[in-house]
Structures are given as structure tokens and as C-alpha cells.
């Protein structure tokens, strides 16, 4: 409909994408037909979708196209990991402003493929769409699979008596966002740079999710909106109360000590309310939790609040991705 | 990131979407967890994605949110129909400008559900995402399935000696676009209104696709970019020449006679180059084609052009969705 001249045709772009995206196992028919065809599998099929929009989820002043591509794949891979399943296919729709060149599109695609290579090497990009738009946006849908007889781990299965545990970092991505927004990357400390990397290139673990399932995790979810909020969602879905153990946290908070003097932020708030770390919050039936998971608390019968820190209620604000404000 | 006040929270929006989208067969776990889970199936899994962007694919001056939702589902359902498979799940990502109200979002969702009810009643919306953005955009991914032992019909299987046939309308959606853009809907003839409906609410047929597969279709695709261009793609993928039979077309062209005096358009150009009709172009091994399909020509060994009309080459321009211009 728009009559603007674009510097590249759909055919050119598809040529680039076919070169960047290699087709792995499970793909009977990849990019180029009306639909992709995945080999029959005996277990359940999982699907999830997440979109990143410029000006809402990222800013091109601090995120490269490679970063944006990586993150758009990673946040989707995280959703399949959080069910204890294996990502096997992704489709990627790109909306790019007219001033974007073919090189930007190729960088976005490379970021997606690099995240797949690093985080879900069995998966393939099997399709996509491309449009011009007023800003950049990347919409990814990921498919996952389970073997026959394997069950997805939902957020609704936590039971009183279970142990609560977490795999991954906490507060790093939010601290990184503060560094990136502050434009202080050039003079940042090593710790601050690590936090920037956590924000730009999150590294969810499919392996940790699968291991948790094999250990009999009763509930699991990825922590994308902050530990306190996401734990309260798990508590709500499971109809339990989650009690965090205060003695588990000083170690996590100490690691973010630099944020107090470098950024003026409260490390406790980062740990409990910082979003986008894409670690795994899981509950296990006994005290035998897998390596790599840190014990954070216990699951109890519903009490006076869905989430407690020791005997105190926790009231950290939630990051609302839609309205773009803390509520 | 943006600090604009939105009139509705993510939780409110999700509440609306859960009410609008009902969960059908094949859904083990629907909207609300990290990923949806579909019941194990014995056949292949298909996946395709298409995004509609305001100002590129539609204009809100002539498309309602209900129309936009319908079409975003329909164009995806069409891709699964074109493989001879059955759509079973969709995920929907919405990008809406801050001035959009909850009622607009609900209308978009209702449009998606209405298209599913009409075109693929076994399918369910099992997930989605929502973000604010500079313009409206709807990114849908559709999953489809085949039964064990059934094969998807690609565009690459046409063989010399096959018959070429088409199910659906041709040129109507492009004529409708001209009427809608001209702002002449108020005074439009019945034929023009039918064309507007074809543009706003395309009706691809899952049934026709399945029937074609059962009749042994050797190749199939949906016609979204125009008959001539899409036929040349099928010819290229199949390494054949497609020869249209000129005697098959007068009937199709006559039905669009009104466009010449009402819109000043050439009905022949609409039939061969008009996009977005979402009918099915298929090749069959013998002259026994299914009811509802119209015989359009034959498949031959590669000749001097991929597509011929009788003995003439066909050179209708292609609508490039990405650059937004005819090439």
C-alpha cells in the first residue's frame, strides 16, 4: 500500500534469510512453501510466542540488530525450557522501518540463529514474514516437543511441602538495562558489563528445564517479570503460598552490591523485582534438587499472602510490558 | 520503556482474550502458562506465519478491527489449507498504538475467533502477546496437522501431463481494495460490495485443500500474490511450464466486467495479477479434478517461459508486499 521505495525486494531478503537460517533435525520441509512441515513426533507439541517492539522492549541506541535478534529468539526458547521441553522450530516475523537496509535484516537474522546455536542447537527457523512498519518489531513463535509419555511442567503443580528453587541470575538484566539507558557503557565496570550482557543476550537453559522435569519438578516457570511477581503467579496458579527463606538471599544480593554505588539502585529490589533474567523457578517434591538450582524457600498451604519473605509480605511492583509502567 | 499511560493493564487484556478465544480439540493446555501444549498427534506438524501491518496491509479508514482480526487469521489458515492439512492452533501477537482501547483489542480478537469458527472450527487460539507500538500490527502463527501417513502437498510436485485447476475467486480482492481505497463503498454496487468483502474477509477453504490432497493433487499453493506470479512460482519449484488454457478465462473475466466501467480497471489484469484471493491452485495427475475446482490449464515440460497463456508469455507485475510496490 505504501508507495515508498524500499532498497531491497522480498525475494532478495528471503535469499539472505535462507542463507542465514540452517535447517536442523525435525524439519521435513523448511522455508519456502506455504507452510513448513515438521517430522511426526510421538509426544506433545508446545507453542509459545513473544514479540519485541522498538521503543517498548529495546532501544536501537543501545541494542544492535544482532542483540535484538538474539533476544527475540532467547525469550521464546525460555518459554519452552520453562515447560521442561525441547524447542525444535521457530518462525520469525520482522517489521522494519523503511530506512533499514538489508544488512540490518541480515544482522537480526544472524542474532536469531546465534541464539539458537547457543541455546537450542537442535532447533531451526522454518518460516517467517517481513513487512515495513513505523518501527522495528520482531515477533517470534517457538514450537517445542516432548518425547512420548513425557509431561510438560506447568506453573500450577506446586504442592505444600515442596521445595522452591531457582536456576539462573537475578537482577542482572534489570541492572544492565539501567546501565544501557544511562549511556554509561563506555565507562562501565566489569560487573556492569556483565549485567548489560544479561539484558542484551539472555541465556535461558533448555538443559536446566529438562533436568528439572527429570527430577520431578512439580511446577516451573521462567522469571521474566521479576521473582516476586512471577512467584505470586505460580502461587496463584498452584493455590499455595510460597515462602522465601531470607537466609538464601544475602549471597544473591551481595553479587549486585556494585549497583548501589554505581547506579544508586537497591540490590534487594533488583533481585526481587528486576525482570528479564529468564532463569527458571521450580518446585521439587523433596529436598533433592538438581545441581545448578539454588534453594530459595518452601511451598506451603495458602496463608495470608501468596508470597512471603520469612514472615513478611513482599510487595514489589510488577513491570507491565503492555502499559509500559510499573503498576 | 515508554512511560505513556495505557488505559488498560496486561491482566485486563488477557482476561478479555481468554473470554473471546475458546479452546477446542487438540488443546491440552491453553492460554496462561509459559507455552501451550497440544495433544500428541501421530502425523506431521505444520507451521506458518503471516503478519498484517497498518499502512501496509490495511488502512483503518476502511478496515474495522473485526476485519483486521478476521483477515489475519484467514491468511494463516489459507497457508495450512494449501498444504492439504488441518489448522489446529494459532497464536496471535498484537501491536496496538497507545490510543487503542480495550474495545479495539476485543474486536481484533473477535475477528480472529470468527474467522476460526467459519473457516477452521477445530482450531483454537492457544497463546499470544501484546505490546504497544507506533501502528497496529497483527502477527499470527498457525499450526496444522496431518493424520499419520498423510503427506503435505507442496508446490514442487507438479509433473508434465498434470491438469492445473483452481478453487476460489480471482481478482475480487484486488477489485475490492480499489473500491475501499477510493472511498466509494457508500455508493457501491452489489458486485463491488462482494469484492470489498473478498478483500476484508477472505474465505480460504480447508475442505477444498483436503479434498485436493485426497484426489492426489501433485502440487498446491494458495494464490496470495496473483495467479500469474504464484503459478510461475509453482512452475519454478516444480521445474515445469504451466500453460493456461485461454478458453478457461472468459467466464472468470466476465464476472469482473463491472470493474471496467465502475473502476476503470482491466478485468484480465485483475484475474491474472490481483492478489489476496486466497484460493487454491493445484495440479492433478488425471483429468479427474474435484468438484469446486475449475480447470485452468496443463502442466508441461519446461518451455521458453514458466507460465504461458496459450502460446503467449504472461507478464503481469508482481505485488511485492515488502517494498509495497509493484515490481
XYZ file of C-alpha atoms in Angstrom, chain B:
327
model
C 10.027 1.556 28.417
C 7.659 4.218 27.189
C 6.069 5.967 30.102
C 2.770 6.654 28.327
C -0.289 5.793 30.361
C -2.284 2.994 28.823
C -5.953 2.746 29.741
C -5.759 -0.979 30.432
C -3.342 -3.410 32.030
C -1.961 -6.595 30.548
C -4.062 -8.559 33.044
C -7.287 -6.869 31.899
C -6.428 -7.545 28.285
C -5.626 -11.186 28.931
C -8.969 -11.507 30.735
C -10.753 -10.283 27.604
C -8.783 -12.572 25.311
C -9.445 -15.618 27.457
C -13.148 -14.889 27.251
C -13.117 -14.396 23.471
C -10.918 -17.324 22.489
C -12.456 -20.707 23.214
C -10.261 -23.756 23.398
C -11.128 -26.616 21.062
C -9.910 -30.137 20.498
C -6.163 -30.808 20.462
C -5.527 -28.347 23.307
C -4.104 -29.965 26.437
C -3.089 -26.653 27.987
C -4.265 -23.344 26.555
C -3.645 -19.660 27.230
C -1.923 -18.728 30.500
C 1.250 -20.759 31.039
C 4.713 -20.237 29.527
C 3.674 -22.272 26.497
C 0.544 -24.028 25.290
C 0.564 -27.811 25.000
C -1.168 -29.625 22.150
C -2.144 -33.259 22.418
C 0.288 -35.698 20.805
C -0.559 -36.335 17.165
C 0.743 -39.140 15.006
C 1.170 -37.179 11.804
C 3.336 -34.277 10.723
C 3.078 -30.848 12.323
C 2.842 -27.833 10.029
C 3.607 -24.234 10.858
C 3.299 -20.935 9.035
C 3.231 -17.257 9.976
C 1.901 -14.044 8.448
C 1.815 -10.529 9.765
C -0.548 -7.703 8.756
C 0.685 -4.164 9.369
C -1.385 -0.968 9.339
C -0.483 1.303 6.444
C 0.982 -1.627 4.516
C -1.624 -4.390 4.532
C -4.661 -2.452 5.683
C -5.836 1.033 6.480
C -8.070 1.670 9.445
C -10.123 4.131 7.403
C -11.621 1.171 5.536
C -10.912 -1.904 7.690
C -12.536 -2.394 11.092
C -10.728 -4.170 13.924
C -13.087 -7.096 13.314
C -11.997 -7.184 9.649
C -8.306 -6.984 10.587
C -8.611 -9.800 13.101
C -10.552 -11.953 10.625
C -8.081 -11.436 7.825
C -5.013 -12.045 9.999
C -6.421 -15.455 10.936
C -7.739 -16.232 7.442
C -4.464 -15.631 5.594
C -2.737 -18.012 8.004
C -5.440 -20.658 7.774
C -5.036 -20.400 3.996
C -1.389 -21.463 4.249
C -2.289 -24.675 6.066
C -5.206 -25.344 3.702
C -2.751 -25.008 0.811
C -0.746 -27.961 2.150
C -3.869 -30.130 2.342
C -3.685 -30.084 6.134
C -5.936 -29.103 9.016
C -5.250 -25.968 11.109
C -5.414 -26.789 14.814
C -3.807 -23.939 16.772
C -2.995 -20.267 16.369
C -1.004 -17.773 18.422
C -1.691 -14.076 17.949
C 0.637 -11.179 18.729
C -0.939 -7.749 18.709
C 0.882 -4.474 18.438
C -1.511 -1.614 19.119
C -0.965 2.131 19.290
C -1.474 3.701 22.738
C -4.760 5.349 21.687
C -6.358 1.925 21.094
C -8.903 0.987 23.682
C -9.704 -2.365 25.189
C -12.742 -2.481 22.880
C -10.467 -2.330 19.813
C -8.390 -5.214 21.160
C -11.539 -7.202 21.891
C -12.803 -6.548 18.331
C -9.497 -7.767 16.876
C -9.755 -10.898 18.982
C -13.383 -11.454 17.983
C -12.422 -11.131 14.330
C -9.783 -13.843 14.794
C -12.245 -16.128 16.577
C -14.998 -15.516 13.991
C -12.638 -16.457 11.175
C -11.666 -19.615 13.042
C -15.314 -20.506 13.675
C -16.130 -20.012 9.990
C -13.013 -21.420 8.325
C -11.301 -23.834 10.744
C -13.754 -24.623 13.523
C -11.491 -27.260 15.093
C -8.689 -24.774 15.722
C -8.008 -22.709 18.839
C -6.050 -19.612 19.750
C -3.694 -21.015 22.388
C -1.443 -18.049 23.100
C -0.311 -14.618 22.169
C 1.492 -11.470 23.105
C 0.556 -7.841 23.310
C 2.586 -4.693 23.019
C 2.109 -1.039 22.351
C 3.608 0.211 19.105
C 3.582 3.071 16.639
C 0.877 1.475 14.472
C -1.389 -1.527 14.601
C 0.096 -4.851 13.541
C -1.154 -8.403 13.957
C 1.294 -11.294 13.744
C -0.321 -14.721 13.641
C 1.336 -18.122 13.593
C -0.788 -21.111 12.692
C -0.097 -24.765 13.389
C -1.607 -27.520 11.341
C -1.640 -31.270 11.365
C -1.903 -34.254 9.128
C -3.006 -37.723 10.115
C -0.390 -40.470 10.282
C 0.727 -41.427 6.790
C -0.754 -38.334 5.126
C 1.670 -36.171 3.173
C 1.653 -32.425 2.787
C 1.107 -31.169 -0.748
C 3.973 -28.841 -1.625
C 4.283 -26.513 -4.607
C 7.116 -28.589 -6.025
C 5.328 -31.726 -7.211
C 3.649 -30.698 -10.494
C 4.567 -33.033 -13.396
C 4.209 -32.752 -17.157
C 0.825 -34.144 -18.131
C -0.887 -32.940 -14.957
C -4.002 -30.801 -15.115
C -3.961 -27.344 -13.500
C -7.062 -26.315 -11.564
C -8.186 -23.562 -9.245
C -10.624 -23.305 -6.367
C -11.948 -19.883 -5.412
C -12.394 -16.413 -6.795
C -9.856 -14.445 -8.810
C -9.464 -10.697 -8.915
C -12.210 -9.968 -6.417
C -9.947 -8.983 -3.510
C -7.919 -6.608 -5.693
C -11.098 -5.044 -7.078
C -12.386 -4.688 -3.523
C -9.173 -2.948 -2.489
C -9.702 -0.418 -5.301
C -13.273 0.237 -4.140
C -12.223 0.597 -0.485
C -9.301 2.894 -1.267
C -11.499 5.005 -3.499
C -13.848 5.582 -0.595
C -16.783 4.575 -2.814
C -18.280 1.954 -0.528
C -21.359 4.052 0.288
C -22.477 4.157 -3.337
C -21.102 0.780 -4.396
C -22.974 -1.781 -6.491
C -23.742 -5.245 -5.156
C -20.819 -6.612 -7.189
C -18.479 -4.014 -5.698
C -19.634 -4.822 -2.172
C -18.959 -8.517 -2.816
C -15.456 -7.552 -3.886
C -14.962 -5.474 -0.704
C -15.977 -8.489 1.362
C -13.442 -10.608 -0.534
C -10.723 -8.091 0.393
C -11.745 -7.632 4.032
C -12.878 -11.159 4.923
C -11.156 -13.684 2.686
C -12.577 -17.188 2.929
C -9.938 -19.821 2.188
C -11.188 -23.410 2.230
C -9.562 -26.054 4.401
C -12.068 -28.506 2.959
C -11.037 -27.778 -0.645
C -7.380 -28.272 0.296
C -8.056 -31.579 1.986
C -10.212 -32.762 -0.918
C -7.453 -31.848 -3.374
C -4.950 -33.886 -1.341
C -7.354 -36.837 -1.263
C -7.734 -36.566 -5.062
C -3.976 -36.941 -5.324
C -3.023 -33.309 -6.017
C 0.650 -33.340 -7.055
C 1.253 -29.681 -6.165
C -0.767 -26.991 -4.420
C -0.424 -23.434 -3.152
C -2.670 -20.576 -2.196
C -2.864 -17.641 -4.582
C -1.975 -14.628 -2.489
C 0.194 -12.549 -4.822
C -1.712 -13.031 -8.093
C -2.391 -16.014 -10.338
C 0.392 -15.351 -12.852
C 3.119 -14.793 -10.253
C 2.058 -17.632 -7.998
C 1.755 -20.018 -10.962
C 5.275 -19.037 -12.022
C 6.475 -19.893 -8.507
C 4.816 -23.298 -8.697
C 6.329 -23.817 -12.153
C 9.761 -22.833 -10.821
C 9.553 -25.055 -7.748
C 8.299 -27.973 -9.857
C 10.661 -27.299 -12.790
C 7.835 -27.356 -15.314
C 5.947 -24.933 -17.546
C 2.337 -24.130 -16.746
C 0.189 -23.406 -19.786
C -3.093 -21.647 -19.078
C -5.929 -22.518 -21.451
C -7.314 -19.201 -22.834
C -10.784 -20.704 -23.182
C -10.999 -21.155 -19.402
C -10.812 -17.445 -18.645
C -13.632 -15.547 -20.364
C -16.078 -16.769 -17.733
C -13.808 -15.523 -14.913
C -13.214 -12.218 -16.629
C -16.903 -11.652 -17.415
C -17.719 -11.795 -13.709
C -15.459 -8.780 -13.221
C -16.897 -6.806 -16.154
C -18.288 -4.216 -13.730
C -14.758 -3.188 -12.720
C -14.131 -1.745 -16.169
C -16.921 0.826 -16.031
C -17.140 1.294 -12.248
C -13.388 1.436 -11.521
C -11.665 1.810 -14.872
C -9.731 -1.411 -14.258
C -8.906 -4.185 -16.717
C -10.669 -7.407 -15.639
C -7.977 -9.511 -17.297
C -5.310 -7.814 -15.185
C -7.378 -8.376 -12.047
C -7.764 -12.080 -12.803
C -4.084 -12.652 -13.576
C -2.391 -10.148 -11.246
C -4.834 -9.353 -8.464
C -3.583 -10.682 -5.126
C -5.154 -11.806 -1.860
C -7.919 -14.017 -3.190
C -6.565 -16.968 -1.183
C -7.971 -19.588 -3.488
C -6.109 -22.819 -4.186
C -4.039 -23.513 -7.277
C -3.456 -27.241 -7.632
C -2.276 -29.801 -10.148
C -3.798 -33.242 -10.514
C -2.459 -36.325 -12.227
C -5.508 -37.028 -14.423
C -8.483 -35.160 -15.769
C -10.484 -36.178 -12.714
C -10.425 -32.994 -10.627
C -12.558 -32.471 -7.525
C -15.877 -30.607 -7.597
C -15.431 -26.918 -6.998
C -12.099 -26.767 -8.822
C -12.040 -25.099 -12.227
C -9.734 -26.471 -14.906
C -7.347 -23.683 -15.938
C -4.668 -25.395 -17.990
C -1.994 -28.037 -18.187
C 1.482 -28.788 -16.907
C 4.212 -29.347 -19.483
C 7.929 -29.939 -19.706
C 9.916 -26.738 -19.219
C 9.405 -24.487 -22.255
C 10.539 -20.974 -23.135
C 8.680 -19.419 -20.164
C 7.478 -20.759 -16.801
C 3.901 -19.640 -17.497
C 2.088 -19.341 -20.821
C -1.425 -18.242 -21.800
C -1.994 -20.397 -24.856
C 1.138 -19.630 -26.854
C 1.778 -16.196 -25.338
C 4.044 -15.419 -22.422
C 2.388 -13.785 -19.444
C 3.984 -10.726 -17.959
C 1.830 -9.382 -15.177
C 3.639 -7.488 -12.460
C 4.089 -8.940 -9.016
C 2.800 -7.296 -5.906
C 5.728 -7.074 -3.531
C 4.334 -6.999 -0.010
C 7.614 -5.923 1.437
C 8.622 -2.959 -0.645
C 4.969 -2.068 -1.092
C 5.154 -1.545 -4.823
C 4.608 -3.485 -7.998
C 7.880 -4.698 -9.400
